[in-house]
């Protein structure tokens, strides 16, 4: 199913969209319920999934956890940690708040340590999925010529369509931040950021150089399209992109990067293919000018109360608007809600094509 064109179902004279079911956040993040398990029930845990060391006093396992997630292990008034320790007959040592380090699980029985470790990982994965994304892989489209054409597009839209419902200057993207989003990441400490940077360089060696030939990719940015099924109630309008040579190399690059980052655990898989688009108008910008929308937020609902705009005339008048050609020469690990000296997002790392 095309996520931008969900099928419509007509029931009783009304029209409904058939959308993909997305995970909903739980109302309380302080605690995670666990089923009680007796000491003898721990033997079925996957003991070979991680290292459990034998010590003079029993067994222990170490787990690297970003400090922002400590509170979820501790729980409200320490109840989650206490329950885990009681049910698995272990002791869980957590670094001080804000201090990066390892969580150490110790116990007299190997099975208990394995059970506690397994439950901790399930708990952490659940809460990590609910964190707003902090970084994203991007391809900058903010070259001067593109920015100039974008500003001309904005001027023409406001001149010709300002009387259409909901259309205003606050809907438009910051021209310095025009980009393509490949995928979003939740990176909670410097170690995770470094892992993402290292993986980018590994991708360059493994397949990026072969796809790009060590040269920039020439992309044409032309035409506009909308993301929902009713152009009269538009929330996101984007510019379309394609390779100048007609190849699918850009799509291959994006899809393989996402595949590799998902396999590493640094990115959640959202769709089968990356939807390459450059947001030019977004109703989220109307409420919060600092909001840098990049499709969906892992673990968070991407739908807010927002005022849609009527994009019918824009689509008709600017269907083939030419924003220009771009030489894409790098993939950036961009930091959300940030700016560098050029006005683009601050870069934590990058993969250069040449």
Coordinates of C-alpha atoms in Angstrom, one line a residue:
X1 CA 0.0 0.0 0.0
X2 CA 1.3 3.5 -0.9
X3 CA 1.5 5.3 2.5
X4 CA 0.9 8.6 0.8
X5 CA -2.2 7.3 -1.0
X6 CA -4.1 5.1 1.4
X7 CA -7.2 3.4 -0.1
X8 CA -10.5 5.0 0.5
X9 CA -13.5 3.1 1.9
X10 CA -17.0 4.4 1.5
X11 CA -19.5 3.4 4.2
X12 CA -22.9 4.9 4.7
X13 CA -22.2 7.9 2.5
X14 CA -19.0 8.7 4.3
X15 CA -15.4 8.3 3.1
X16 CA -12.8 6.7 5.4
X17 CA -9.0 6.2 4.9
X18 CA -7.5 2.8 5.5
X19 CA -4.2 3.6 7.2
X20 CA -1.4 1.4 8.5
X21 CA -1.7 0.7 12.2
X22 CA 1.2 2.4 14.1
X23 CA 2.3 1.7 17.6
X24 CA 0.7 4.0 20.2
X25 CA 2.6 5.3 23.2
X26 CA 1.5 4.0 26.6
X27 CA 0.0 6.6 29.0
X28 CA 2.6 6.1 31.7
X29 CA 6.3 5.8 31.1
X30 CA 7.4 5.4 34.7
X31 CA 6.9 1.7 35.0
X32 CA 6.7 -1.4 32.9
X33 CA 4.8 -4.4 34.1
X34 CA 6.5 -7.7 34.2
X35 CA 4.9 -11.2 34.7
X36 CA 6.2 -12.7 37.9
X37 CA 8.5 -15.7 37.3
X38 CA 9.9 -18.1 39.8
X39 CA 13.6 -18.8 40.1
X40 CA 13.2 -22.0 38.2
X41 CA 11.5 -20.3 35.2
X42 CA 14.6 -18.4 34.2
X43 CA 16.3 -21.4 32.6
X44 CA 14.5 -20.9 29.3
X45 CA 16.0 -17.4 28.8
X46 CA 18.4 -17.0 25.8
X47 CA 21.7 -17.4 27.8
X48 CA 23.9 -17.1 24.8
X49 CA 22.5 -13.8 23.6
X50 CA 25.0 -11.8 25.8
X51 CA 28.0 -12.4 28.1
X52 CA 27.4 -13.6 31.7
X53 CA 30.7 -13.7 33.7
X54 CA 31.3 -16.1 36.6
X55 CA 32.7 -14.3 39.7
X56 CA 33.7 -15.3 43.2
X57 CA 30.3 -14.4 44.5
X58 CA 28.2 -15.8 41.6
X59 CA 27.5 -14.3 38.2
X60 CA 27.3 -10.9 36.6
X61 CA 26.4 -9.2 33.3
X62 CA 27.2 -5.7 32.1
X63 CA 24.9 -3.6 29.9
X64 CA 25.7 -0.3 28.3
X65 CA 22.7 2.0 28.6
X66 CA 22.5 5.7 27.8
X67 CA 22.0 7.8 30.9
X68 CA 18.6 9.3 29.8
X69 CA 17.1 5.8 30.0
X70 CA 18.2 5.1 33.6
X71 CA 14.9 6.5 35.0
X72 CA 12.9 3.9 33.2
X73 CA 14.8 1.1 34.8
X74 CA 14.5 2.7 38.3
X75 CA 10.8 3.4 37.9
X76 CA 8.5 5.4 40.1
X77 CA 10.0 5.5 43.6
X78 CA 12.4 2.8 42.5
X79 CA 9.6 0.2 42.1
X80 CA 10.6 -1.2 38.7
X81 CA 14.2 -1.9 39.8
X82 CA 13.1 -3.4 43.1
X83 CA 10.6 -5.7 41.4
X84 CA 13.2 -6.9 38.9
X85 CA 15.7 -7.6 41.6
X86 CA 13.1 -9.5 43.7
X87 CA 11.7 -11.6 40.9
X88 CA 15.1 -12.6 39.5
X89 CA 17.0 -12.7 42.8
X90 CA 19.6 -10.3 41.5
X91 CA 21.1 -6.9 42.4
X92 CA 21.1 -4.2 39.7
X93 CA 23.7 -1.4 40.0
X94 CA 23.0 1.8 38.0
X95 CA 25.3 4.8 37.6
X96 CA 24.4 8.1 39.0
X97 CA 21.9 10.2 36.9
X98 CA 23.7 11.9 34.0
X99 CA 26.8 9.8 34.3
X100 CA 27.4 7.5 31.3
X101 CA 28.5 4.0 32.3
X102 CA 27.4 0.3 32.5
X103 CA 24.6 -1.2 34.4
X104 CA 25.8 -4.2 36.3
X105 CA 23.6 -7.2 37.1
X106 CA 24.8 -9.6 39.8
X107 CA 23.3 -12.7 41.3
X108 CA 24.1 -16.1 42.7
X109 CA 22.3 -18.0 39.9
X110 CA 23.2 -17.6 36.3
X111 CA 19.6 -18.1 35.3
X112 CA 18.6 -15.2 37.4
X113 CA 21.2 -12.8 35.9
X114 CA 20.1 -13.9 32.4
X115 CA 16.5 -13.3 33.2
X116 CA 17.1 -9.9 34.6
X117 CA 19.3 -8.9 31.7
X118 CA 16.6 -10.1 29.2
X119 CA 13.9 -8.2 30.9
X120 CA 16.0 -5.1 31.1
X121 CA 16.6 -5.2 27.4
X122 CA 12.9 -5.6 26.6
X123 CA 12.1 -2.7 28.9
X124 CA 14.7 -0.4 27.4
X125 CA 13.7 -1.3 23.8
X126 CA 10.1 -0.4 24.7
X127 CA 11.0 3.0 26.1
X128 CA 13.6 3.8 23.4
X129 CA 10.9 3.4 20.8
X130 CA 8.9 6.2 22.5
X131 CA 11.7 8.7 22.5
X132 CA 11.5 11.6 19.9
X133 CA 14.2 11.3 17.3
X134 CA 17.3 13.3 17.9
X135 CA 19.2 12.9 14.5
X136 CA 18.4 12.0 10.9
X137 CA 20.3 11.1 7.8
X138 CA 19.9 13.9 5.3
X139 CA 20.9 15.0 1.8
X140 CA 21.2 18.8 1.7
X141 CA 19.2 20.6 -1.0
X142 CA 20.2 24.1 0.1
X143 CA 22.5 25.2 -2.7
X144 CA 22.1 28.9 -3.5
X145 CA 20.3 28.3 -6.8
X146 CA 17.8 26.0 -5.2
X147 CA 17.2 28.5 -2.3
X148 CA 16.6 31.3 -4.8
X149 CA 14.1 29.3 -6.8
X150 CA 12.4 28.1 -3.6
X151 CA 11.9 31.8 -2.5
X152 CA 10.5 32.6 -6.0
X153 CA 8.1 29.6 -5.5
X154 CA 7.1 31.0 -2.1
X155 CA 6.5 34.5 -3.5
X156 CA 4.4 33.2 -6.4
X157 CA 2.3 30.9 -4.2
X158 CA 1.6 33.8 -1.8
X159 CA 0.8 36.1 -4.7
X160 CA -1.6 33.7 -6.5
X161 CA -3.0 31.5 -3.7
X162 CA -3.0 33.6 -0.5
X163 CA -6.8 33.7 -0.5
X164 CA -7.0 29.9 -0.4
X165 CA -8.0 28.5 2.9
X166 CA -5.1 28.1 5.3
X167 CA -2.3 29.4 3.0
X168 CA 0.1 31.7 4.7
X169 CA 3.9 32.5 4.8
X170 CA 4.3 30.5 8.0
X171 CA 3.8 27.2 6.2
X172 CA 7.0 27.4 4.2
X173 CA 10.3 25.6 5.0
X174 CA 13.3 27.6 5.9
X175 CA 15.2 27.7 2.6
X176 CA 18.6 27.1 4.3
X177 CA 17.2 23.8 5.6
X178 CA 15.8 22.3 2.4
X179 CA 16.8 18.6 2.4
X180 CA 15.9 15.0 1.7
X181 CA 15.4 12.8 4.7
X182 CA 16.6 9.2 4.5
X183 CA 15.7 8.1 8.0
X184 CA 15.5 9.2 11.6
X185 CA 17.5 8.0 14.6
X186 CA 17.3 8.2 18.4
X187 CA 20.9 8.7 19.6
X188 CA 21.0 9.4 23.3
X189 CA 24.7 9.8 24.1
X190 CA 28.1 10.5 22.4
X191 CA 28.8 6.8 22.1
X192 CA 25.7 6.2 20.0
X193 CA 26.5 9.2 17.8
X194 CA 29.9 7.8 17.2
X195 CA 28.5 4.4 16.4
X196 CA 26.3 6.1 13.7
X197 CA 29.3 8.0 12.3
X198 CA 31.4 4.8 12.1
X199 CA 28.5 3.0 10.4
X200 CA 28.3 5.7 7.8
X201 CA 31.9 5.3 6.9
X202 CA 31.5 1.5 6.8
X203 CA 28.6 2.0 4.4
X204 CA 30.8 4.1 2.1
X205 CA 33.3 1.2 1.8
X206 CA 30.7 -1.5 1.5
X207 CA 28.3 -0.1 -1.1
X208 CA 28.1 3.7 -1.4
X209 CA 31.3 4.1 -3.5
X210 CA 30.0 1.4 -5.9
X211 CA 26.6 3.2 -6.3
X212 CA 28.0 6.7 -6.7
X213 CA 31.2 5.8 -8.5
X214 CA 33.0 8.2 -6.2
X215 CA 31.2 11.2 -7.8
X216 CA 28.4 13.5 -6.8
X217 CA 24.9 12.5 -7.9
X218 CA 23.1 15.1 -10.1
X219 CA 19.5 15.3 -9.0
X220 CA 16.6 17.3 -10.5
X221 CA 14.2 18.9 -8.1
X222 CA 10.9 19.6 -10.0
X223 CA 7.2 19.4 -9.4
X224 CA 5.1 19.4 -6.2
X225 CA 3.0 16.7 -4.7
X226 CA 0.9 16.4 -1.5
X227 CA 1.0 13.6 1.2
X228 CA -2.6 13.0 2.1
X229 CA -5.6 11.9 0.0
X230 CA -7.4 15.2 -0.2
X231 CA -5.6 18.2 -1.8
X232 CA -8.2 20.5 -0.3
X233 CA -7.0 19.4 3.2
X234 CA -3.3 19.4 2.7
X235 CA -0.8 19.2 5.6
X236 CA 2.5 18.6 3.7
X237 CA 3.4 19.7 0.3
X238 CA 6.8 18.5 -1.1
X239 CA 9.0 18.9 -4.1
X240 CA 9.7 15.7 -6.1
X241 CA 13.3 14.6 -7.0
X242 CA 14.8 12.3 -9.5
X243 CA 18.2 11.4 -10.9
X244 CA 19.1 13.5 -14.0
X245 CA 20.4 10.4 -15.8
X246 CA 17.1 8.6 -15.2
X247 CA 18.7 5.9 -13.0
X248 CA 17.5 4.7 -9.6
X249 CA 20.9 5.1 -7.9
X250 CA 19.6 7.7 -5.4
X251 CA 16.8 5.3 -4.4
X252 CA 19.2 2.4 -4.1
X253 CA 21.5 4.5 -1.9
X254 CA 18.7 5.6 0.4
X255 CA 17.2 2.1 0.7
X256 CA 20.5 0.4 1.4
X257 CA 21.5 3.0 4.0
X258 CA 18.2 2.4 5.9
X259 CA 18.6 -1.3 5.6
X260 CA 22.1 -1.2 7.1
X261 CA 21.1 1.2 9.9
X262 CA 18.0 -0.9 10.8
X263 CA 20.2 -4.0 10.9
X264 CA 22.5 -2.3 13.3
X265 CA 19.7 -1.4 15.7
X266 CA 20.3 2.4 15.3
X267 CA 17.1 3.0 13.2
X268 CA 13.6 1.6 13.2
X269 CA 12.1 0.2 10.0
X270 CA 9.1 2.3 9.1
X271 CA 8.4 1.6 5.4
X272 CA 9.6 -0.8 2.7
X273 CA 11.2 2.0 0.7
X274 CA 12.4 5.4 1.4
X275 CA 10.0 8.1 0.1
X276 CA 12.4 10.7 -1.4
X277 CA 10.9 14.1 -1.1
X278 CA 11.8 17.6 0.0
X279 CA 9.2 19.3 2.2
X280 CA 8.4 22.8 1.1
X281 CA 5.2 23.5 3.0
X282 CA 4.1 22.0 6.3
X283 CA 1.2 22.9 8.6
X284 CA 3.4 21.9 11.6
X285 CA 5.6 25.0 10.8
X286 CA 2.5 27.1 11.4
X287 CA 2.3 26.1 15.1
X288 CA 6.0 25.8 15.8
X289 CA 8.6 27.4 13.4
X290 CA 11.4 25.4 15.0
X291 CA 9.7 22.1 14.3
X292 CA 11.7 20.3 11.7
X293 CA 9.4 17.6 10.5
X294 CA 11.0 14.5 8.9
X295 CA 8.0 12.3 8.2
X296 CA 7.4 10.1 11.3
X297 CA 8.9 10.0 14.7
X298 CA 9.7 6.5 15.9
X299 CA 7.4 5.5 18.7
X300 CA 5.6 8.8 18.6
X301 CA 2.4 9.7 16.9
X302 CA 3.2 12.0 14.0
X303 CA -0.3 13.5 14.0
X304 CA -0.9 16.8 15.9
X305 CA -3.9 19.1 16.0
X306 CA -3.1 21.2 13.0
X307 CA -4.9 23.5 10.5
X308 CA -4.8 22.0 7.0
X309 CA -4.6 24.2 3.9
X310 CA -6.3 24.0 0.5
X311 CA -3.5 23.0 -1.9
X312 CA -5.6 22.5 -5.0
X313 CA -4.6 25.7 -6.7
X314 CA -1.0 25.4 -5.7
X315 CA -0.9 21.9 -7.2
X316 CA -2.6 23.1 -10.4
X317 CA -0.4 26.2 -10.9
X318 CA 2.9 24.8 -9.8
X319 CA 2.6 21.1 -10.8
X320 CA 5.8 21.3 -12.8
X321 CA 7.7 24.1 -11.0
X322 CA 11.4 23.7 -11.6
X323 CA 13.5 24.2 -8.4
X324 CA 16.7 23.4 -10.2
X325 CA 19.5 20.8 -10.3
X326 CA 21.6 19.7 -7.3
X327 CA 24.9 18.0 -7.0
X328 CA 24.5 15.7 -4.0
X329 CA 28.0 15.0 -2.6
X330 CA 27.4 13.8 0.9
X331 CA 25.0 12.2 3.4
X332 CA 24.9 14.1 6.7
X333 CA 24.1 12.8 10.2
X334 CA 22.1 15.9 11.1
X335 CA 21.1 17.0 14.5
X336 CA 17.4 17.9 15.0
X337 CA 16.5 21.4 16.2
X338 CA 19.9 22.8 15.4
X339 CA 21.7 25.2 12.9
X340 CA 25.2 25.6 11.7
X341 CA 26.9 28.7 10.4
X342 CA 25.2 28.2 7.0
X343 CA 21.7 27.9 8.5
X344 CA 21.6 24.2 7.7
X345 CA 21.3 21.6 10.5
X346 CA 24.4 21.0 12.6
X347 CA 26.3 17.9 11.4
X348 CA 27.4 15.2 13.7
X349 CA 29.1 13.2 10.9
X350 CA 29.0 12.8 7.2
X351 CA 29.7 10.4 4.4
X352 CA 31.3 12.1 1.3
X353 CA 30.8 10.6 -2.1
X354 CA 34.1 11.7 -3.5

